[in-house]
Amino acid sequence: MIKRDNSSLIEDELNELYTWVDSVPLSRSKTKIAKDFADGVLMAEVVHHFLPKQVELQNYREATSHQSKLSNWNTLNTKVFQNLGFQLTQNDIEQLISAQNGAIERVLKILKLKILNYQDIETVEPQKSSATNISINNNQSTIQDLEQKITDQQDIIAILELKINKLQQLVKLKDNKIQAFSSKLQELGFRF
């Protein structure tokens, strides 16, 4: 629904809005914006220019009859505007179809804000995804580093266990030699 206020769009806002619309390559030239947009086709083209995935232009036909214009606007309202987070009332649509002064400007102003907001969201999502990928890559790198440290530690443990076994063998050998010397000394009559 279009929010109504008593103040009209100020001239600077209108000029900025018209410049924004002029930046879009439209299928037909604009002479009087309210009448040019009355059938909804140029509105569909504006949305398609900024958000091509949101609008299928073949759904909109140039129209002169009230019913055809209404069909175009209803399609925009339900398939496009709703996805962008706003909807027009039937009264709003009637004002657009009848090219009432100021109606198209109000809708274009809302549309511009919604498109900018939608584009901001679309650019934030890939950044989040990119940050997530970086985080995942960092986590994978950290996991690989930890796995390498574990492997290194296991190698060190294996080497130390070999050294322990060797030292135990040496201690056993020394004990055997000590026992042998002790036995010989006892045979020779030395007591200790």
PDB file of C-alpha atoms in Angstrom:
ATOM      1  CA  MET A   1       0.000   0.000   0.000  1.00  0.00           C
ATOM      2  CA  ILE A   2       1.289   3.447  -0.860  1.00  0.00           C
ATOM      3  CA  LYS A   3       1.732   5.673   2.129  1.00  0.00           C
ATOM      4  CA  ARG A   4      -0.062   8.958   1.638  1.00  0.00           C
ATOM      5  CA  ASP A   5       1.075  12.251   3.052  1.00  0.00           C
ATOM      6  CA  ASN A   6      -0.141  15.776   2.480  1.00  0.00           C
ATOM      7  CA  SER A   7       3.211  17.037   1.244  1.00  0.00           C
ATOM      8  CA  SER A   8       4.041  16.355  -2.378  1.00  0.00           C
ATOM      9  CA  LEU A   9       7.474  15.221  -3.472  1.00  0.00           C
ATOM     10  CA  ILE A  10       9.775  18.202  -3.484  1.00  0.00           C
ATOM     11  CA  GLU A  11      11.312  19.294  -6.754  1.00  0.00           C
ATOM     12  CA  ASP A  12      14.819  17.976  -5.998  1.00  0.00           C
ATOM     13  CA  GLU A  13      13.396  14.555  -5.191  1.00  0.00           C
ATOM     14  CA  LEU A  14      11.398  14.598  -8.415  1.00  0.00           C
ATOM     15  CA  ASN A  15      14.440  15.574 -10.480  1.00  0.00           C
ATOM     16  CA  GLU A  16      16.479  12.821  -8.837  1.00  0.00           C
ATOM     17  CA  LEU A  17      13.662  10.349  -9.487  1.00  0.00           C
ATOM     18  CA  TYR A  18      13.329  11.375 -13.146  1.00  0.00           C
ATOM     19  CA  THR A  19      17.113  11.114 -13.580  1.00  0.00           C
ATOM     20  CA  TRP A  20      16.976   7.621 -12.091  1.00  0.00           C
ATOM     21  CA  VAL A  21      14.198   6.627 -14.522  1.00  0.00           C
ATOM     22  CA  ASP A  22      16.103   8.240 -17.417  1.00  0.00           C
ATOM     23  CA  SER A  23      19.090   6.022 -16.596  1.00  0.00           C
ATOM     24  CA  VAL A  24      17.004   3.005 -17.627  1.00  0.00           C
ATOM     25  CA  PRO A  25      16.862   2.118 -21.327  1.00  0.00           C
ATOM     26  CA  LEU A  26      13.122   1.879 -21.971  1.00  0.00           C
ATOM     27  CA  SER A  27      11.381   0.430 -25.023  1.00  0.00           C
ATOM     28  CA  ARG A  28       9.570   3.668 -25.787  1.00  0.00           C
ATOM     29  CA  SER A  29      10.318   7.321 -25.172  1.00  0.00           C
ATOM     30  CA  LYS A  30       8.734   9.206 -22.326  1.00  0.00           C
ATOM     31  CA  THR A  31       6.636  12.248 -23.109  1.00  0.00           C
ATOM     32  CA  LYS A  32       4.360  12.482 -20.076  1.00  0.00           C
ATOM     33  CA  ILE A  33       5.518  10.101 -17.388  1.00  0.00           C
ATOM     34  CA  ALA A  34       2.078   9.440 -15.875  1.00  0.00           C
ATOM     35  CA  LYS A  35       0.585   8.403 -19.223  1.00  0.00           C
ATOM     36  CA  ASP A  36       3.713   6.569 -20.363  1.00  0.00           C
ATOM     37  CA  PHE A  37       3.673   4.356 -17.264  1.00  0.00           C
ATOM     38  CA  ALA A  38      -0.129   3.909 -17.160  1.00  0.00           C
ATOM     39  CA  ASP A  39      -0.094   0.433 -18.727  1.00  0.00           C
ATOM     40  CA  GLY A  40       2.623  -0.881 -16.361  1.00  0.00           C
ATOM     41  CA  VAL A  41       4.983  -1.989 -19.142  1.00  0.00           C
ATOM     42  CA  LEU A  42       7.610   0.681 -18.488  1.00  0.00           C
ATOM     43  CA  MET A  43       7.383  -0.045 -14.766  1.00  0.00           C
ATOM     44  CA  ALA A  44       8.151  -3.705 -15.518  1.00  0.00           C
ATOM     45  CA  GLU A  45      11.098  -2.588 -17.656  1.00  0.00           C
ATOM     46  CA  VAL A  46      12.457  -0.410 -14.837  1.00  0.00           C
ATOM     47  CA  VAL A  47      12.318  -3.309 -12.380  1.00  0.00           C
ATOM     48  CA  HIS A  48      13.797  -5.667 -14.984  1.00  0.00           C
ATOM     49  CA  HIS A  49      16.695  -3.285 -15.592  1.00  0.00           C
ATOM     50  CA  PHE A  50      17.739  -3.349 -11.926  1.00  0.00           C
ATOM     51  CA  LEU A  51      16.494  -6.813 -10.937  1.00  0.00           C
ATOM     52  CA  PRO A  52      16.262  -8.932 -14.089  1.00  0.00           C
ATOM     53  CA  LYS A  53      15.419 -12.125 -12.201  1.00  0.00           C
ATOM     54  CA  GLN A  54      12.325 -10.516 -10.688  1.00  0.00           C
ATOM     55  CA  VAL A  55      10.488  -9.677 -13.923  1.00  0.00           C
ATOM     56  CA  GLU A  56       9.657 -11.665 -17.038  1.00  0.00           C
ATOM     57  CA  LEU A  57       9.017  -8.936 -19.599  1.00  0.00           C
ATOM     58  CA  GLN A  58       6.999 -11.204 -21.892  1.00  0.00           C
ATOM     59  CA  ASN A  59       4.226 -11.121 -19.246  1.00  0.00           C
ATOM     60  CA  TYR A  60       3.582  -7.421 -19.984  1.00  0.00           C
ATOM     61  CA  ARG A  61       1.995  -6.067 -23.166  1.00  0.00           C
ATOM     62  CA  GLU A  62       1.474  -2.482 -24.223  1.00  0.00           C
ATOM     63  CA  ALA A  63      -2.138  -1.715 -23.518  1.00  0.00           C
ATOM     64  CA  THR A  64      -4.750   0.906 -24.171  1.00  0.00           C
ATOM     65  CA  SER A  65      -7.774  -0.805 -22.632  1.00  0.00           C
ATOM     66  CA  HIS A  66      -8.452  -0.435 -18.944  1.00  0.00           C
ATOM     67  CA  GLN A  67      -8.673  -4.215 -18.479  1.00  0.00           C
ATOM     68  CA  SER A  68      -5.277  -4.875 -20.092  1.00  0.00           C
ATOM     69  CA  LYS A  69      -3.621  -2.139 -18.046  1.00  0.00           C
ATOM     70  CA  LEU A  70      -5.227  -3.560 -14.904  1.00  0.00           C
ATOM     71  CA  SER A  71      -3.906  -7.016 -15.782  1.00  0.00           C
ATOM     72  CA  ASN A  72      -0.351  -5.685 -16.179  1.00  0.00           C
ATOM     73  CA  TRP A  73      -0.462  -3.819 -12.868  1.00  0.00           C
ATOM     74  CA  ASN A  74      -2.014  -6.758 -11.007  1.00  0.00           C
ATOM     75  CA  THR A  75       0.739  -9.007 -12.343  1.00  0.00           C
ATOM     76  CA  LEU A  76       3.374  -6.525 -11.202  1.00  0.00           C
ATOM     77  CA  ASN A  77       1.678  -6.181  -7.842  1.00  0.00           C
ATOM     78  CA  THR A  78       1.448  -9.903  -7.088  1.00  0.00           C
ATOM     79  CA  LYS A  79       4.555 -11.262  -8.793  1.00  0.00           C
ATOM     80  CA  VAL A  80       7.048  -8.436  -8.368  1.00  0.00           C
ATOM     81  CA  PHE A  81       6.138  -5.808  -5.808  1.00  0.00           C
ATOM     82  CA  GLN A  82       5.170  -8.402  -3.211  1.00  0.00           C
ATOM     83  CA  ASN A  83       8.639  -9.986  -3.540  1.00  0.00           C
ATOM     84  CA  LEU A  84      10.178  -6.561  -3.017  1.00  0.00           C
ATOM     85  CA  GLY A  85       8.203  -6.035   0.178  1.00  0.00           C
ATOM     86  CA  PHE A  86       5.349  -3.733  -0.797  1.00  0.00           C
ATOM     87  CA  GLN A  87       1.977  -3.892  -2.505  1.00  0.00           C
ATOM     88  CA  LEU A  88      -0.340  -1.419  -4.148  1.00  0.00           C
ATOM     89  CA  THR A  89      -3.995  -1.114  -3.280  1.00  0.00           C
ATOM     90  CA  GLN A  90      -6.617  -1.324  -6.020  1.00  0.00           C
ATOM     91  CA  ASN A  91      -7.113   2.419  -5.542  1.00  0.00           C
ATOM     92  CA  ASP A  92      -3.380   2.980  -6.158  1.00  0.00           C
ATOM     93  CA  ILE A  93      -3.566   0.873  -9.318  1.00  0.00           C
ATOM     94  CA  GLU A  94      -6.623   2.789 -10.559  1.00  0.00           C
ATOM     95  CA  GLN A  95      -4.766   6.076 -10.031  1.00  0.00           C
ATOM     96  CA  LEU A  96      -1.811   4.738 -12.033  1.00  0.00           C
ATOM     97  CA  ILE A  97      -4.023   3.470 -14.866  1.00  0.00           C
ATOM     98  CA  SER A  98      -5.869   6.776 -15.065  1.00  0.00           C
ATOM     99  CA  ALA A  99      -2.525   8.655 -15.002  1.00  0.00           C
ATOM    100  CA  GLN A 100      -3.444  10.753 -11.993  1.00  0.00           C
ATOM    101  CA  ASN A 101      -0.941  13.450 -11.198  1.00  0.00           C
ATOM    102  CA  GLY A 102       1.737  12.310  -8.712  1.00  0.00           C
ATOM    103  CA  ALA A 103       0.653   8.656  -8.568  1.00  0.00           C
ATOM    104  CA  ILE A 104       3.495   7.239 -10.651  1.00  0.00           C
ATOM    105  CA  GLU A 105       6.066   9.374  -8.851  1.00  0.00           C
ATOM    106  CA  ARG A 106       4.944   8.005  -5.454  1.00  0.00           C
ATOM    107  CA  VAL A 107       5.211   4.423  -6.704  1.00  0.00           C
ATOM    108  CA  LEU A 108       8.563   5.039  -8.409  1.00  0.00           C
ATOM    109  CA  LYS A 109       9.938   6.563  -5.211  1.00  0.00           C
ATOM    110  CA  ILE A 110       8.879   3.500  -3.212  1.00  0.00           C
ATOM    111  CA  LEU A 111      10.164   1.201  -5.937  1.00  0.00           C
ATOM    112  CA  LYS A 112      13.550   2.917  -6.031  1.00  0.00           C
ATOM    113  CA  LEU A 113      13.960   2.509  -2.265  1.00  0.00           C
ATOM    114  CA  LYS A 114      12.883  -1.131  -2.410  1.00  0.00           C
ATOM    115  CA  ILE A 115      15.252  -1.884  -5.297  1.00  0.00           C
ATOM    116  CA  LEU A 116      18.167  -0.244  -3.486  1.00  0.00           C
ATOM    117  CA  ASN A 117      17.295  -2.184  -0.339  1.00  0.00           C
ATOM    118  CA  TYR A 118      16.991  -5.428  -2.308  1.00  0.00           C
ATOM    119  CA  GLN A 119      20.347  -4.828  -3.999  1.00  0.00           C
ATOM    120  CA  ASP A 120      21.956  -4.130  -0.612  1.00  0.00           C
ATOM    121  CA  ILE A 121      20.620  -7.434   0.703  1.00  0.00           C
ATOM    122  CA  GLU A 122      21.839  -9.244  -2.415  1.00  0.00           C
ATOM    123  CA  THR A 123      25.353  -7.828  -1.987  1.00  0.00           C
ATOM    124  CA  VAL A 124      25.443  -8.599   1.744  1.00  0.00           C
ATOM    125  CA  GLU A 125      24.505 -12.273   1.192  1.00  0.00           C
ATOM    126  CA  PRO A 126      27.471 -13.042  -1.068  1.00  0.00           C
ATOM    127  CA  GLN A 127      29.762 -11.259   1.367  1.00  0.00           C
ATOM    128  CA  LYS A 128      28.414 -13.437   4.182  1.00  0.00           C
ATOM    129  CA  SER A 129      28.860 -16.464   1.977  1.00  0.00           C
ATOM    130  CA  SER A 130      32.373 -15.335   1.128  1.00  0.00           C
ATOM    131  CA  ALA A 131      33.128 -14.795   4.814  1.00  0.00           C
ATOM    132  CA  THR A 132      31.739 -18.247   5.535  1.00  0.00           C
ATOM    133  CA  ASN A 133      33.931 -19.732   2.805  1.00  0.00           C
ATOM    134  CA  ILE A 134      36.943 -17.927   4.237  1.00  0.00           C
ATOM    135  CA  SER A 135      36.011 -19.205   7.680  1.00  0.00           C
ATOM    136  CA  ILE A 136      35.605 -22.746   6.336  1.00  0.00           C
ATOM    137  CA  ASN A 137      38.917 -22.478   4.491  1.00  0.00           C
ATOM    138  CA  ASN A 138      40.557 -21.168   7.665  1.00  0.00           C
ATOM    139  CA  ASN A 139      38.991 -24.015   9.640  1.00  0.00           C
ATOM    140  CA  GLN A 140      40.200 -26.551   7.072  1.00  0.00           C
ATOM    141  CA  SER A 141      43.656 -25.019   7.180  1.00  0.00           C
ATOM    142  CA  THR A 142      43.597 -25.153  10.983  1.00  0.00           C
ATOM    143  CA  ILE A 143      42.448 -28.776  10.885  1.00  0.00           C
ATOM    144  CA  GLN A 144      45.250 -29.647   8.459  1.00  0.00           C
ATOM    145  CA  ASP A 145      47.770 -27.867  10.705  1.00  0.00           C
ATOM    146  CA  LEU A 146      46.481 -29.755  13.737  1.00  0.00           C
ATOM    147  CA  GLU A 147      46.571 -33.070  11.883  1.00  0.00           C
ATOM    148  CA  GLN A 148      50.180 -32.372  10.893  1.00  0.00           C
ATOM    149  CA  LYS A 149      51.059 -31.555  14.516  1.00  0.00           C
ATOM    150  CA  ILE A 150      49.384 -34.780  15.652  1.00  0.00           C
ATOM    151  CA  THR A 151      51.383 -36.777  13.089  1.00  0.00           C
ATOM    152  CA  ASP A 152      54.611 -35.058  14.186  1.00  0.00           C
ATOM    153  CA  GLN A 153      53.824 -35.755  17.852  1.00  0.00           C
ATOM    154  CA  GLN A 154      53.039 -39.403  17.081  1.00  0.00           C
ATOM    155  CA  ASP A 155      56.409 -39.713  15.318  1.00  0.00           C
ATOM    156  CA  ILE A 156      58.166 -38.186  18.335  1.00  0.00           C
ATOM    157  CA  ILE A 157      56.315 -40.574  20.668  1.00  0.00           C
ATOM    158  CA  ALA A 158      57.353 -43.562  18.538  1.00  0.00           C
ATOM    159  CA  ILE A 159      61.001 -42.442  18.621  1.00  0.00           C
ATOM    160  CA  LEU A 160      60.863 -41.898  22.388  1.00  0.00           C
ATOM    161  CA  GLU A 161      59.305 -45.336  22.906  1.00  0.00           C
ATOM    162  CA  LEU A 162      62.173 -46.879  20.914  1.00  0.00           C
ATOM    163  CA  LYS A 163      64.677 -44.988  23.080  1.00  0.00           C
ATOM    164  CA  ILE A 164      62.900 -46.159  26.238  1.00  0.00           C
ATOM    165  CA  ASN A 165      63.026 -49.770  25.043  1.00  0.00           C
ATOM    166  CA  LYS A 166      66.727 -49.414  24.191  1.00  0.00           C
ATOM    167  CA  LEU A 167      67.448 -47.842  27.584  1.00  0.00           C
ATOM    168  CA  GLN A 168      65.497 -50.613  29.340  1.00  0.00           C
ATOM    169  CA  GLN A 169      67.592 -53.169  27.457  1.00  0.00           C
ATOM    170  CA  LEU A 170      70.770 -51.336  28.501  1.00  0.00           C
ATOM    171  CA  VAL A 171      69.612 -51.208  32.128  1.00  0.00           C
ATOM    172  CA  LYS A 172      68.845 -54.945  32.014  1.00  0.00           C
ATOM    173  CA  LEU A 173      72.268 -55.609  30.470  1.00  0.00           C
ATOM    174  CA  LYS A 174      73.977 -53.490  33.155  1.00  0.00           C
ATOM    175  CA  ASP A 175      71.944 -55.276  35.866  1.00  0.00           C
ATOM    176  CA  ASN A 176      73.088 -58.617  34.437  1.00  0.00           C
ATOM    177  CA  LYS A 177      76.729 -57.453  34.405  1.00  0.00           C
ATOM    178  CA  ILE A 178      76.430 -56.123  37.956  1.00  0.00           C
ATOM    179  CA  GLN A 179      74.910 -59.442  39.026  1.00  0.00           C
ATOM    180  CA  ALA A 180      77.704 -61.330  37.298  1.00  0.00           C
ATOM    181  CA  PHE A 181      80.411 -59.168  38.948  1.00  0.00           C
ATOM    182  CA  SER A 182      78.666 -59.475  42.318  1.00  0.00           C
ATOM    183  CA  SER A 183      78.652 -63.256  41.980  1.00  0.00           C
ATOM    184  CA  LYS A 184      82.368 -63.344  41.083  1.00  0.00           C
ATOM    185  CA  LEU A 185      83.208 -61.030  43.984  1.00  0.00           C
ATOM    186  CA  GLN A 186      81.305 -63.272  46.385  1.00  0.00           C
ATOM    187  CA  GLU A 187      83.157 -66.271  45.030  1.00  0.00           C
ATOM    188  CA  LEU A 188      86.389 -64.458  45.679  1.00  0.00           C
ATOM    189  CA  GLY A 189      85.275 -63.744  49.205  1.00  0.00           C
ATOM    190  CA  PHE A 190      84.253 -60.152  49.023  1.00  0.00           C
ATOM    191  CA  ARG A 191      81.150 -59.288  50.919  1.00  0.00           C
ATOM    192  CA  PHE A 192      79.165 -56.092  50.558  1.00  0.00           C
TER     193      PHE A 192
END
